[in-house]
Coordinates of C-alpha atoms in Angstrom, one line a residue:
Chain K
X48 CA -309.0 -101.2 145.7
X49 CA -308.9 -102.4 149.3
X50 CA -305.2 -103.2 148.9
X51 CA -304.5 -99.6 147.7
X52 CA -306.2 -98.1 150.7
X53 CA -304.3 -100.4 153.1
X54 CA -301.1 -99.6 151.4
X55 CA -301.8 -95.9 151.7
X56 CA -302.6 -96.3 155.4
X57 CA -299.3 -98.1 156.0
X58 CA -297.4 -95.4 154.0
X59 CA -299.1 -92.6 156.0
X60 CA -298.3 -94.3 159.3
X61 CA -294.6 -94.7 158.3
X62 CA -294.5 -91.0 157.3
X63 CA -296.1 -89.9 160.6
X64 CA -293.7 -92.1 162.7
X65 CA -290.6 -91.0 160.8
X66 CA -291.6 -87.3 161.1
X67 CA -292.2 -87.6 164.8
X68 CA -288.9 -89.4 165.3
X69 CA -287.0 -86.7 163.4
X70 CA -288.7 -84.0 165.5
X71 CA -287.9 -85.8 168.7
X72 CA -284.3 -86.1 167.6
X73 CA -283.9 -82.4 166.7
X74 CA -285.5 -81.4 170.0
X75 CA -282.8 -83.4 171.8
X76 CA -279.8 -82.9 169.6
X77 CA -277.7 -81.0 172.2
X78 CA -275.0 -83.7 172.4
X79 CA -274.1 -83.1 168.8
X80 CA -272.9 -79.6 169.5
X81 CA -269.5 -78.7 170.7
X82 CA -270.5 -75.2 171.9
X83 CA -272.2 -75.2 175.3
X84 CA -276.0 -74.7 175.1
X85 CA -277.8 -73.0 177.9
X86 CA -281.4 -73.9 178.7
X87 CA -283.1 -71.0 180.4
X88 CA -284.7 -71.8 183.7
X89 CA -285.5 -68.3 184.9
X90 CA -285.6 -65.0 183.0
X91 CA -286.2 -61.6 184.5
X92 CA -286.8 -58.7 182.2
X93 CA -287.0 -55.2 183.5
X94 CA -287.1 -51.8 181.8
X95 CA -283.9 -49.9 182.0
X96 CA -284.1 -46.2 183.0
X97 CA -283.5 -44.4 179.8
X98 CA -284.0 -40.8 179.1
X99 CA -281.8 -40.1 176.1
X100 CA -283.5 -42.5 173.7
X101 CA -287.1 -42.6 173.0
X102 CA -287.2 -46.3 172.8
X103 CA -287.6 -48.7 175.8
X104 CA -284.5 -50.7 176.5
X105 CA -284.8 -54.0 178.5
X106 CA -282.3 -55.6 180.8
X107 CA -282.6 -59.3 181.0
X108 CA -281.2 -61.4 183.8
X109 CA -281.0 -64.9 182.6
X110 CA -280.4 -68.0 184.7
X111 CA -280.0 -71.4 183.0
X112 CA -278.4 -74.8 182.9
X113 CA -275.9 -76.2 180.4
X114 CA -277.3 -79.1 178.4
X115 CA -274.2 -80.6 176.8
X116 CA -270.4 -81.0 176.8
X117 CA -268.1 -81.2 179.8
X118 CA -269.9 -78.3 181.6
X119 CA -273.2 -80.2 181.5
X120 CA -275.6 -79.4 184.3
X121 CA -273.6 -76.4 185.5
X122 CA -275.7 -73.4 186.2
X123 CA -274.8 -70.0 184.7
X124 CA -276.1 -66.5 185.1
X125 CA -275.8 -63.9 182.5
X126 CA -277.2 -60.6 181.2
X127 CA -278.6 -59.5 178.0
X128 CA -279.7 -56.1 176.8
X129 CA -282.5 -55.9 174.3
X130 CA -284.8 -53.3 172.9
X131 CA -288.4 -53.0 172.0
X132 CA -287.8 -53.0 168.2
X133 CA -285.0 -55.6 168.2
X134 CA -283.2 -54.1 165.1
X135 CA -279.7 -55.2 166.2
X136 CA -280.1 -57.3 169.3
X137 CA -281.4 -60.7 170.4
X138 CA -284.8 -60.7 172.1
X139 CA -284.5 -63.7 174.4
X140 CA -287.6 -65.4 175.8
X141 CA -287.9 -68.3 178.2
X142 CA -288.1 -70.8 175.3
X143 CA -284.8 -69.7 173.7
X144 CA -281.7 -71.9 173.9
X145 CA -278.5 -70.0 173.9
X146 CA -275.0 -70.8 172.7
X147 CA -272.5 -69.6 175.2
X148 CA -268.8 -68.7 175.2
X149 CA -267.6 -69.7 178.6
X150 CA -263.9 -69.9 177.9
X151 CA -263.3 -66.4 179.3
X152 CA -264.2 -65.0 182.7
X153 CA -266.9 -63.0 181.1
X154 CA -269.6 -65.3 179.8
X155 CA -271.1 -64.1 176.5
X156 CA -273.9 -65.2 174.2
X157 CA -272.7 -66.1 170.8
X158 CA -275.9 -67.3 169.3
X159 CA -279.4 -68.7 169.6
X160 CA -280.3 -72.2 168.7
X161 CA -282.6 -72.1 165.7
X162 CA -282.0 -75.5 164.0
X163 CA -285.3 -77.0 165.2
X164 CA -287.4 -74.4 163.4
X165 CA -285.7 -75.1 160.2
X166 CA -286.1 -78.9 160.7
X167 CA -289.8 -78.5 161.6
X168 CA -290.4 -76.7 158.4
X169 CA -288.4 -79.2 156.3
X170 CA -290.4 -82.1 157.8
X171 CA -293.7 -80.2 157.2
X172 CA -292.5 -79.5 153.6
X173 CA -291.6 -83.1 152.8
X174 CA -294.7 -84.5 154.4
X175 CA -296.9 -82.1 152.5
X176 CA -295.2 -82.8 149.2
X177 CA -295.5 -86.6 149.7
X178 CA -299.2 -86.2 150.6
X179 CA -300.1 -83.8 147.7
X180 CA -297.5 -84.9 145.1
X181 CA -298.0 -88.7 145.5
X182 CA -295.8 -90.5 142.9
X183 CA -294.6 -87.3 141.4
X184 CA -293.2 -86.2 144.7
X185 CA -290.1 -88.5 144.5
X186 CA -289.0 -86.8 141.3
X187 CA -289.6 -83.3 142.7
X188 CA -287.7 -84.1 145.9
X189 CA -284.9 -85.8 144.0
X190 CA -284.5 -82.8 141.7
X191 CA -284.5 -80.4 144.6
X192 CA -282.0 -82.5 146.5
X193 CA -279.7 -82.7 143.5
X194 CA -279.9 -78.9 143.1
X195 CA -279.1 -78.4 146.7
X196 CA -276.2 -80.8 146.6
X197 CA -274.7 -79.3 143.4
X198 CA -275.1 -75.7 144.7
X199 CA -273.6 -76.6 148.1
X200 CA -270.6 -78.3 146.5
X201 CA -270.0 -75.3 144.2
X202 CA -270.5 -72.8 147.0
X203 CA -268.3 -74.7 149.4
X204 CA -265.6 -75.1 146.8
X205 CA -265.8 -71.5 145.9
X206 CA -265.5 -70.5 149.5
X207 CA -261.8 -71.4 149.4
X208 CA -261.1 -70.0 146.0
X209 CA -263.1 -66.9 146.0
X210 CA -260.1 -64.7 145.2
X211 CA -258.6 -66.6 142.3
X212 CA -261.6 -67.6 140.3
X213 CA -264.0 -65.5 138.3
X214 CA -267.3 -66.4 139.8
X215 CA -269.2 -65.6 136.6
X216 CA -267.2 -68.1 134.6
X217 CA -267.8 -70.7 137.3
X218 CA -271.6 -70.2 137.4
X219 CA -272.2 -70.0 133.6
X220 CA -271.5 -73.8 133.0
X221 CA -273.1 -74.6 136.4
X222 CA -276.3 -72.9 135.5
X223 CA -276.5 -75.0 132.3
X224 CA -275.9 -78.0 134.5
X225 CA -278.8 -77.0 136.7
X226 CA -281.1 -76.7 133.7
X227 CA -280.2 -80.1 132.3
X228 CA -280.3 -81.9 135.7
X229 CA -283.6 -80.3 137.0
X230 CA -285.6 -80.8 133.8
X231 CA -284.2 -84.2 133.2
X232 CA -285.0 -85.5 136.7
X233 CA -288.5 -84.0 136.9
X234 CA -289.6 -84.9 133.3
X235 CA -287.6 -87.9 132.3
X236 CA -285.7 -88.7 129.1
X237 CA -287.9 -87.6 126.2
X238 CA -288.2 -85.1 123.4
X239 CA -290.3 -82.8 125.5
X240 CA -287.4 -82.5 128.0
X241 CA -284.9 -82.0 125.2
X242 CA -287.0 -79.1 123.8
X243 CA -287.3 -77.5 127.2
X244 CA -283.6 -77.9 127.9
X245 CA -282.6 -76.3 124.6
X246 CA -285.1 -73.4 124.9
X247 CA -284.0 -72.8 128.5
X248 CA -280.4 -72.6 127.5
X249 CA -281.0 -70.3 124.6
X250 CA -283.3 -68.0 126.6
X251 CA -280.9 -67.9 129.5
X252 CA -278.0 -66.8 127.3
X253 CA -280.0 -64.3 125.3
X254 CA -281.6 -62.6 128.3
X255 CA -278.5 -62.7 130.4
X256 CA -276.4 -61.1 127.7
X257 CA -279.0 -58.5 127.2
X258 CA -279.1 -57.7 131.0
X259 CA -275.3 -57.6 131.1
X260 CA -275.1 -55.2 128.2
X261 CA -277.6 -52.8 129.9
X262 CA -275.9 -53.1 133.2
X263 CA -272.5 -52.3 131.7
X264 CA -274.0 -49.3 129.9
X265 CA -275.4 -47.9 133.1
X266 CA -272.6 -49.0 135.2
X267 CA -272.1 -45.7 137.1
X268 CA -275.7 -45.4 138.2
X269 CA -275.9 -48.8 140.0
X270 CA -275.4 -48.6 143.7
X271 CA -273.2 -51.6 144.0
X272 CA -271.9 -50.3 147.3
X273 CA -275.2 -51.2 148.8
X274 CA -274.7 -54.8 148.2
X275 CA -274.5 -57.0 151.2
X276 CA -271.2 -58.4 152.2
X277 CA -269.4 -56.1 149.8
X278 CA -266.4 -55.5 152.1
X279 CA -265.1 -59.0 151.6
X280 CA -265.7 -59.6 148.0
X281 CA -263.6 -57.6 145.5
X282 CA -265.3 -59.1 142.5
X283 CA -268.7 -57.7 143.6
X284 CA -269.9 -56.9 140.1
X285 CA -269.5 -60.4 138.8
X286 CA -271.2 -61.6 142.0
X287 CA -274.1 -59.4 141.2
X288 CA -274.2 -60.7 137.7
X289 CA -274.4 -64.3 139.1
X290 CA -277.3 -63.2 141.3
X291 CA -279.1 -62.0 138.2
X292 CA -278.2 -65.2 136.3
X293 CA -279.5 -67.5 139.0
X294 CA -282.6 -65.4 139.9
X295 CA -284.4 -66.0 136.6
X296 CA -283.1 -69.5 136.0
X297 CA -285.9 -71.4 137.7
X298 CA -288.5 -69.2 136.1
X299 CA -287.1 -69.8 132.6
X300 CA -287.2 -73.5 133.1
X301 CA -290.8 -73.1 134.3
X302 CA -291.9 -71.4 131.1
X303 CA -289.9 -73.7 128.9
X304 CA -291.3 -76.9 130.2
X305 CA -294.9 -75.6 130.3
X306 CA -294.6 -74.5 126.7
X307 CA -293.0 -77.8 125.6
X308 CA -295.8 -79.8 127.4
X309 CA -298.6 -77.8 125.8
X310 CA -297.1 -78.1 122.3
X311 CA -296.6 -81.9 122.8
X312 CA -300.2 -82.1 124.1
X313 CA -301.5 -80.3 120.9
X314 CA -299.5 -82.5 118.6
X315 CA -300.7 -85.7 120.4
X316 CA -304.3 -84.7 120.2
X317 CA -304.1 -84.0 116.5
X318 CA -301.1 -85.4 114.8
X319 CA -302.0 -83.7 111.5
X320 CA -302.0 -80.2 113.0
X321 CA -300.4 -77.7 110.6
X322 CA -297.4 -75.6 111.6
X323 CA -299.4 -72.4 111.4
X324 CA -302.3 -73.5 113.7
X325 CA -299.7 -75.0 116.1
X326 CA -297.9 -71.6 116.3
X327 CA -301.2 -69.9 116.7
X328 CA -302.3 -72.0 119.6
X329 CA -298.9 -71.7 121.1
X330 CA -299.3 -67.9 121.1
X331 CA -302.6 -68.2 122.8
X332 CA -301.0 -70.3 125.6
X333 CA -298.1 -67.8 125.9
X334 CA -300.6 -65.1 126.8
X335 CA -301.8 -67.1 129.8
X336 CA -298.4 -68.2 131.2
X337 CA -296.6 -64.9 131.5
X338 CA -299.4 -63.3 133.6
X339 CA -298.6 -63.8 137.2
X340 CA -295.0 -65.1 136.9
X341 CA -293.6 -61.6 136.9
X342 CA -295.5 -60.9 140.1
X343 CA -294.0 -64.0 141.7
X344 CA -290.5 -62.7 141.0
X345 CA -291.5 -59.3 142.3
X346 CA -292.9 -60.6 145.6
X347 CA -290.4 -63.2 146.3
X348 CA -287.3 -61.1 145.5
X349 CA -288.4 -57.6 146.4
X350 CA -289.6 -58.4 149.9
X351 CA -285.9 -58.9 150.9
X352 CA -285.5 -55.1 151.0
X353 CA -288.3 -54.5 153.6
X354 CA -286.2 -54.4 156.8
X355 CA -283.7 -52.0 155.3
X356 CA -286.4 -49.8 153.8
X357 CA -288.1 -49.6 157.1
X358 CA -285.0 -48.7 159.0
X359 CA -284.2 -46.0 156.5
X360 CA -287.7 -44.6 156.6
X361 CA -287.8 -44.7 160.4
X362 CA -284.6 -42.7 160.3
X363 CA -286.5 -40.0 158.4
X364 CA -285.0 -40.7 155.0
X365 CA -287.3 -39.7 152.2
X366 CA -289.2 -42.3 150.3
X367 CA -287.7 -41.4 147.0
X368 CA -284.2 -41.6 148.4
X369 CA -284.8 -44.9 150.1
X370 CA -286.1 -46.5 146.9
X371 CA -283.2 -45.1 145.1
X372 CA -280.6 -46.2 147.6
X373 CA -281.9 -49.5 148.8
X374 CA -284.4 -50.7 146.2
X375 CA -282.5 -50.5 143.0
X376 CA -280.4 -53.6 143.2
X377 CA -283.4 -55.8 144.0
X378 CA -285.6 -54.1 141.4
X379 CA -282.9 -54.7 138.7
X380 CA -282.9 -58.3 139.7
X381 CA -286.7 -58.5 139.5
X382 CA -286.9 -56.7 136.2
X383 CA -284.1 -58.7 134.5
X384 CA -285.7 -62.0 135.5
X385 CA -289.1 -60.7 134.3
X386 CA -287.5 -59.9 131.0
X387 CA -286.0 -63.3 130.8
X388 CA -289.4 -64.8 131.6
X389 CA -291.0 -62.9 128.7
X390 CA -288.2 -63.6 126.3
X391 CA -288.4 -67.2 127.1
X392 CA -292.0 -67.5 125.8
X393 CA -291.5 -67.0 122.1
X394 CA -288.1 -68.8 122.2
X395 CA -289.6 -71.9 123.8
X396 CA -292.6 -71.8 121.5
X397 CA -290.4 -71.9 118.3
X398 CA -287.9 -74.4 119.7
X399 CA -290.7 -76.7 121.0
X400 CA -292.6 -76.6 117.7
X401 CA -289.4 -77.1 115.7
X402 CA -288.2 -80.1 117.8
X403 CA -291.5 -81.8 118.5
X404 CA -293.1 -81.2 115.1
X405 CA -290.1 -81.6 112.8
X406 CA -288.8 -84.7 114.5
X407 CA -292.2 -86.2 114.1
X408 CA -291.7 -86.4 110.3
X409 CA -288.4 -88.1 110.5
Chain E
X160 CA -281.5 -47.8 134.8
X161 CA -284.8 -49.0 136.2
X162 CA -286.6 -47.0 133.6
X163 CA -284.7 -48.6 130.7
X164 CA -285.3 -52.1 132.0
X165 CA -289.0 -51.3 132.6
X166 CA -289.3 -50.0 129.0
X167 CA -287.7 -53.2 127.7
X168 CA -290.1 -55.3 129.8
X169 CA -293.0 -53.2 128.6
X170 CA -292.1 -53.6 124.9
X171 CA -291.5 -57.3 125.2
X172 CA -294.7 -57.9 127.0
X173 CA -296.6 -55.9 124.4
X174 CA -294.9 -57.9 121.6
X175 CA -295.5 -61.3 123.2
X176 CA -298.7 -60.8 125.0
X177 CA -300.5 -58.0 123.1
X178 CA -303.4 -56.8 125.2
X179 CA -302.9 -59.3 127.9
X180 CA -299.2 -58.2 128.0
X181 CA -300.2 -54.7 128.6
X182 CA -302.5 -55.8 131.5
X183 CA -299.6 -57.8 132.9
X184 CA -297.3 -54.8 132.9
X185 CA -299.9 -52.6 134.6
X186 CA -300.5 -55.3 137.1
X187 CA -296.8 -55.7 137.7
X188 CA -296.4 -52.0 138.4
X189 CA -299.5 -51.8 140.5
X190 CA -298.1 -54.6 142.7
X191 CA -294.8 -52.7 142.9
X192 CA -296.5 -49.6 144.1
X193 CA -298.5 -51.7 146.5
X194 CA -295.3 -53.0 148.0
X195 CA -293.9 -49.5 148.4
X196 CA -297.1 -48.3 150.0
X197 CA -297.0 -51.3 152.3
X198 CA -293.5 -50.3 153.5
X199 CA -294.4 -46.6 153.8
X200 CA -297.5 -47.5 155.9
X201 CA -295.2 -49.5 158.3
X202 CA -292.9 -46.5 158.3
X203 CA -295.8 -44.4 159.6
X204 CA -296.2 -46.9 162.5
X205 CA -299.2 -49.0 161.5
X206 CA -299.0 -52.6 162.8
X207 CA -296.9 -54.6 160.4
X208 CA -298.9 -57.8 160.5
X209 CA -302.2 -56.2 159.9
X210 CA -300.9 -54.1 157.0
X211 CA -299.3 -57.1 155.4
X212 CA -302.5 -59.1 155.6
X213 CA -304.4 -56.2 153.9
X214 CA -301.7 -55.9 151.2
X215 CA -301.9 -59.7 150.5
X216 CA -305.7 -59.4 150.0
X217 CA -305.4 -56.4 147.8
X218 CA -302.7 -58.0 145.7
X219 CA -304.8 -61.1 145.2
X220 CA -307.8 -58.9 144.2
X221 CA -305.6 -57.1 141.7
X222 CA -304.0 -60.1 140.0
X223 CA -307.1 -62.2 140.1
X224 CA -309.9 -59.8 139.0
X225 CA -307.9 -57.2 137.0
X226 CA -305.7 -59.7 135.2
X227 CA -308.1 -62.5 134.8
X228 CA -311.6 -61.0 135.1
X229 CA -314.5 -61.6 137.5
X230 CA -315.8 -65.2 137.0
X231 CA -316.2 -68.5 138.7
X232 CA -312.6 -69.5 138.4
X233 CA -311.2 -66.3 139.9
X234 CA -313.8 -66.4 142.7
X235 CA -312.8 -69.9 143.5
X236 CA -309.1 -68.9 143.4
X237 CA -309.8 -66.0 145.7
X238 CA -311.5 -68.3 148.3
X239 CA -308.6 -70.7 148.2
X240 CA -306.0 -68.0 148.5
X241 CA -307.8 -66.6 151.6
X242 CA -307.8 -70.1 153.2
X243 CA -304.1 -70.7 152.4
X244 CA -303.3 -67.2 153.7
X245 CA -304.9 -68.0 157.0
X246 CA -303.1 -71.3 157.3
X247 CA -299.8 -69.7 156.4
X248 CA -300.4 -66.9 158.8
X249 CA -300.7 -69.3 161.7
X250 CA -297.5 -71.2 160.7
X251 CA -295.5 -68.0 160.1
X252 CA -296.8 -66.4 163.3
X253 CA -295.6 -69.3 165.4
X254 CA -292.2 -69.6 163.7
X255 CA -291.7 -65.8 163.7
X256 CA -292.5 -65.4 167.4
X257 CA -290.3 -68.3 168.5
X258 CA -287.3 -68.5 166.2
X259 CA -285.7 -65.1 167.2
X260 CA -285.1 -64.2 163.6
X261 CA -286.0 -60.5 163.7
X262 CA -283.8 -57.6 162.6
X263 CA -280.2 -57.5 161.3
X264 CA -277.0 -59.4 162.1
X265 CA -273.3 -58.6 162.4
X266 CA -272.5 -58.6 158.7
X267 CA -275.0 -55.8 158.0
X268 CA -273.4 -53.4 160.4
X269 CA -271.5 -51.6 157.7
X270 CA -274.7 -50.7 155.8
X271 CA -277.0 -50.1 158.8
X272 CA -274.4 -48.4 160.9
X273 CA -275.4 -45.0 159.7
X274 CA -278.9 -45.3 161.2
X275 CA -280.3 -45.1 164.7
X276 CA -281.6 -48.5 165.9
X277 CA -284.2 -47.1 168.3
X278 CA -287.0 -47.0 165.8
X279 CA -289.7 -48.1 168.3
X280 CA -291.2 -50.6 165.9
X281 CA -291.4 -54.3 166.5
X282 CA -289.1 -56.1 164.0
X283 CA -290.6 -59.5 164.8
X284 CA -293.9 -58.3 163.4
X285 CA -292.0 -57.0 160.4
X286 CA -290.5 -60.3 159.5
X287 CA -293.8 -62.1 160.0
X288 CA -295.4 -59.6 157.6
X289 CA -292.5 -59.9 155.2
X290 CA -292.9 -63.7 155.0
X291 CA -296.6 -63.4 154.4
X292 CA -296.1 -61.0 151.5
X293 CA -293.2 -63.1 150.2
X294 CA -295.4 -66.2 149.8
X295 CA -298.5 -64.4 148.3
X296 CA -296.9 -64.2 144.8
X297 CA -296.5 -67.9 144.4
X298 CA -299.8 -68.7 146.0
X299 CA -301.7 -66.5 143.5
X300 CA -299.7 -67.8 140.6
X301 CA -300.3 -71.5 141.4
X302 CA -303.9 -71.0 142.2
X303 CA -304.7 -69.2 138.9
X304 CA -302.9 -71.8 136.9
X305 CA -304.9 -74.6 138.4
X306 CA -308.3 -72.9 138.2
X307 CA -307.7 -71.9 134.6
X308 CA -306.7 -75.4 133.5
X309 CA -309.6 -77.1 135.5
X310 CA -312.0 -74.7 133.9
X311 CA -310.6 -75.6 130.5
X312 CA -311.0 -79.3 131.2
X313 CA -314.6 -78.8 132.4
X314 CA -315.5 -76.8 129.3
X315 CA -314.3 -79.5 127.1
X316 CA -316.0 -82.3 129.0
X317 CA -319.1 -81.4 130.9
X318 CA -319.8 -85.0 132.0
X319 CA -317.0 -85.2 134.5
X320 CA -317.9 -85.8 138.1
X321 CA -316.5 -83.7 140.9
X322 CA -314.1 -86.4 141.9
X323 CA -312.8 -86.8 138.4
X324 CA -312.4 -83.1 138.1
X325 CA -310.6 -82.9 141.4
X326 CA -308.2 -85.6 140.4
X327 CA -307.3 -84.0 137.1
X328 CA -306.8 -80.7 138.9
X329 CA -304.5 -82.4 141.3
X330 CA -302.5 -83.9 138.4
X331 CA -302.1 -80.4 136.9
X332 CA -301.1 -79.1 140.3
X333 CA -298.4 -81.7 140.7
X334 CA -296.8 -80.7 137.3
X335 CA -297.0 -77.0 138.4
X336 CA -295.5 -77.9 141.8
X337 CA -292.3 -79.4 140.2
X338 CA -291.6 -76.2 138.3
X339 CA -292.7 -73.8 141.1
X340 CA -290.2 -75.3 143.5
X341 CA -287.5 -74.8 141.0
X342 CA -288.5 -71.2 140.4
X343 CA -288.5 -70.4 144.1
X344 CA -285.3 -72.3 144.8
X345 CA -283.3 -70.4 142.2
X346 CA -284.9 -67.0 142.9
X347 CA -283.8 -67.2 146.6
X348 CA -280.6 -69.2 146.5
X349 CA -278.4 -66.5 145.0
X350 CA -278.1 -64.6 148.3
X351 CA -276.4 -67.6 149.8
X352 CA -273.2 -67.3 147.7
X353 CA -272.0 -64.1 149.4
X354 CA -273.2 -65.4 152.8
X355 CA -271.1 -68.5 152.6
X356 CA -268.0 -66.5 151.5
X357 CA -268.4 -64.2 154.4
X358 CA -268.8 -67.0 156.8
X359 CA -266.3 -69.4 155.2
X360 CA -264.4 -69.9 158.5
X361 CA -267.4 -70.7 160.6
X362 CA -268.4 -74.2 161.6
X363 CA -271.6 -75.9 160.3
X364 CA -273.2 -75.8 163.8
X365 CA -272.7 -72.0 163.8
X366 CA -274.0 -71.5 160.3
X367 CA -277.3 -73.5 160.7
X368 CA -278.2 -71.6 163.8
X369 CA -277.1 -68.3 162.5
X370 CA -279.8 -65.6 162.2
X371 CA -279.4 -64.6 158.6
X372 CA -279.1 -68.2 157.4
X373 CA -282.3 -69.1 159.4
X374 CA -284.1 -66.1 157.9
X375 CA -283.3 -67.1 154.3
X376 CA -283.9 -70.9 154.7
X377 CA -287.2 -70.3 156.6
X378 CA -288.3 -67.9 153.8
X379 CA -287.6 -70.5 151.2
X380 CA -289.3 -73.3 153.0
X381 CA -292.4 -71.2 153.8
X382 CA -292.7 -70.4 150.1
X383 CA -292.4 -74.1 149.3
X384 CA -295.1 -75.0 151.8
X385 CA -297.5 -72.3 150.6
X386 CA -297.1 -73.4 147.0
X387 CA -298.0 -77.0 148.0
X388 CA -300.9 -76.1 150.3
X389 CA -302.7 -74.1 147.6
X390 CA -302.9 -77.1 145.2
X391 CA -305.4 -79.4 147.0
X392 CA -307.4 -76.4 148.3
X393 CA -307.8 -74.7 144.9
X394 CA -308.5 -78.1 143.2
X395 CA -311.3 -78.9 145.7
X396 CA -312.9 -75.5 145.8
X397 CA -312.7 -74.9 142.1
X398 CA -314.1 -78.4 141.1
X399 CA -316.9 -78.0 143.7
X400 CA -317.8 -74.5 142.5
X401 CA -317.8 -75.5 138.8
X402 CA -320.1 -78.5 139.4
X403 CA -322.5 -76.6 141.6
X404 CA -322.8 -73.6 139.3
X405 CA -323.8 -76.0 136.6
X406 CA -326.5 -77.7 138.7
X407 CA -328.1 -74.3 139.5
X408 CA -328.5 -73.5 135.8

């Protein structure tokens, strides 16, 4: 017992030290950048006289010093114009670090350094998952890492081939790969995993086909022209279908593995359980697990429309028009993934019972 | 289109969940209207952060007490959700105020170009509120799952101590966490495909500091963090409440 506590203390200290080291590193990573980074030493913000617009416009006079590259330690002065709302400009404060373009006579800001905020959250996330997840955390992190690596490879590869490859046909096999890898890594090699994988794949294809059929039927009413980045991608319909495919993917796996675990639990508790009572208990479980999952999809996906909605409403567009124009695409995504969640419940119930119960007799 | 999909969802929920399915559907649409009301209230100029906090509380009330009834487990869930909401609010507020991630970026100009930008409404507050509302779905989901299972365990074995109950709740939480992270990852990753095609010529150092990329990655990470935080907090409060309520009897 004492050994365990000591071991925990050592692990905690290592975690703490590593986290601090990473944060120190990311707060001083300027030398890694090729673009000159400006640290602001002085910033003067003053209201600009403005009678035409109702909104206050600010003029910012920024003085700062370059932190990296061959211009290191040189002092630069520049100006930035920002507004109270900040819809389409950068609100710079004295803690901001700016990327500059100093190749021309006119110095311009090309971006703001945001990497440290992402890294802070990543460190917080990993620390928390290790503290809460204990031994399970390694599998969770590994599965996430594999998913991130696979998606990055696919996306980076597709970046260069986006005009000659049908994105839908690329992502159909990839999504099957996601299912197999994620479930396999988090749950290990056993019958439960197999049941979950098979039910996920069946549910994915049934619900996806259903969604595509409906989308094709109502093709003309879908405001595809409101998709982001549409100007560059000619194959926007297939891109949207891929969005739909991926959106429900994780939720389907969630339902499938929960169902497989519960059925396995029931069989293990009472190995003589009849098929009928197994299905009956499975149906009881299914009532519980659909409940809030649909709301998770709604809240995580639909919130993406908020800035656009707000801008439209503030420009005196009616609520009905705004929902129609800017809410539809996201709502279709939420609804189709909710449909796949619900479809997955009976499918995973029957598949799990079939695999776990029947194979028991063999 | 939306109507047809809603009808299909309704029928499926009714078929699979019967009465509970009907409740789920009602709850789903109540939440949808709540989201719309939330945005409309911001449109009228109410403070975005305050409105989003109120919406989060109302949403947890709806999905806890309407969907799962008023009892010890939902009360415990509600307390835990409130605590996590406060912690997440602090994290989100600090990140939102410092990371300069408000508003739109260059690639949106085609779609937002038709509007005036002088809306006189602080977009930093909007993104803080948006992140809060975004995380509430997964917080509620995880919290209910844990409190239901822990209740089930306690019903079956009344002799368990608070510590044992807490440990089994944590174990269930860990299983839930694995799948929740997957769900969130895939729900939010899709938007990256188009983003990377658009920015295919840019360097890595440009991308990771880019506003839209930061917005999306931070959203994903905040959802992850919220879904982890809720696990020990619900486990503790729920096990505590269950044991104490028994003592009083």
